[in-house]
Phi, psi and omega in degrees: 000138177220150184278136174202134175050042175083358176230171179253129180273125177249128180245123181241130178257125181204135184270355184254295183299323185295334184298325181257356183287135177240155177302129182099347179288153174265134178226134177277123178243106187054036176089355180265123180285115180235155181257132178291115180269332181199154177221134177226101182062238180276000184262134174245135182250131180233143173260120184251121181285163178297322180298318179297321180293325180289322186269357180220183178269010183300326181289346181265356181293140180234158180307132180093350180292141177271144181225155175276133181238141175205129177286162178295144180287131178292150182301329181261009181286163179284126180265116185235015181202201179270156182290127175242119187272337184086006177262096188294134177279333182160195181240155174235175181233133179291121181273320179195162175224143176210147177286132181251012179095144178068023180084000179280141181237131175261130181239127177260130185234131174276138181225143179290156182307322182297335177263320184305326184295341180262358184265126180233148179299133183072006175275184182255149175207148176255124179245114187053036177085357181267120180286122185223163176262134178288120182281318181204160181224143174213174181297117177094000181184182180203171179232151175229161177232128180245139181274166182305322180298313179298319179297326184279329186256358177234177180274354185297326180296335182263356179289149182233169178305133180093346179288146179271145177226146176280136182238134172228115181278167181297128184294337181300317181299324181292319179293318179300315180301316182294316181294318180295318180296319180293324182285318185278339181080177182261002182286163182299330182267008183302314181297319179295320178298320179295316179298320178298320179294319178297321178296319180298326181273359176086016181274335180229169178241000000 
């Protein structure tokens, strides 16, 4: 990575994703949505803003580091998982890893409260851009389980205790929070008003 014109240039070499990448395309790099600024053969060039570096692990990348890559899903493409926007909520830290048998690995991740509030057991989360199911949740963290295929084709299998990971929670929870807050208002009785409305509509007893 090198600094230029107020941003940091990130160069990624890849023989698969780069073949179809065009200038202006969006590519997920460790879960961070970046725009292809230039392409030369197998190399893709991205301009990374200071804000992106602060809110993700992009600023910690060093020459030779491996990253997870994924092109943006085409509008007519087959949808087989949860929506990942590439807009990172923040970073977490790997607390521990353990073999769970059959090549399966359980990873425990510490997450800050601002992210933790959107994480639910059996819900979806993207870790370094990899869409995964939350196995369990507790105060201050959560766990995921990765199968041998995921371990082999992403960087998660090589991550170790203390390593930072980019986290993106399910966008549905954020919208629900915003809509409920807007409906209930900020007054002390906002929550009670919402419950009364739900009762009127027959949703609660």
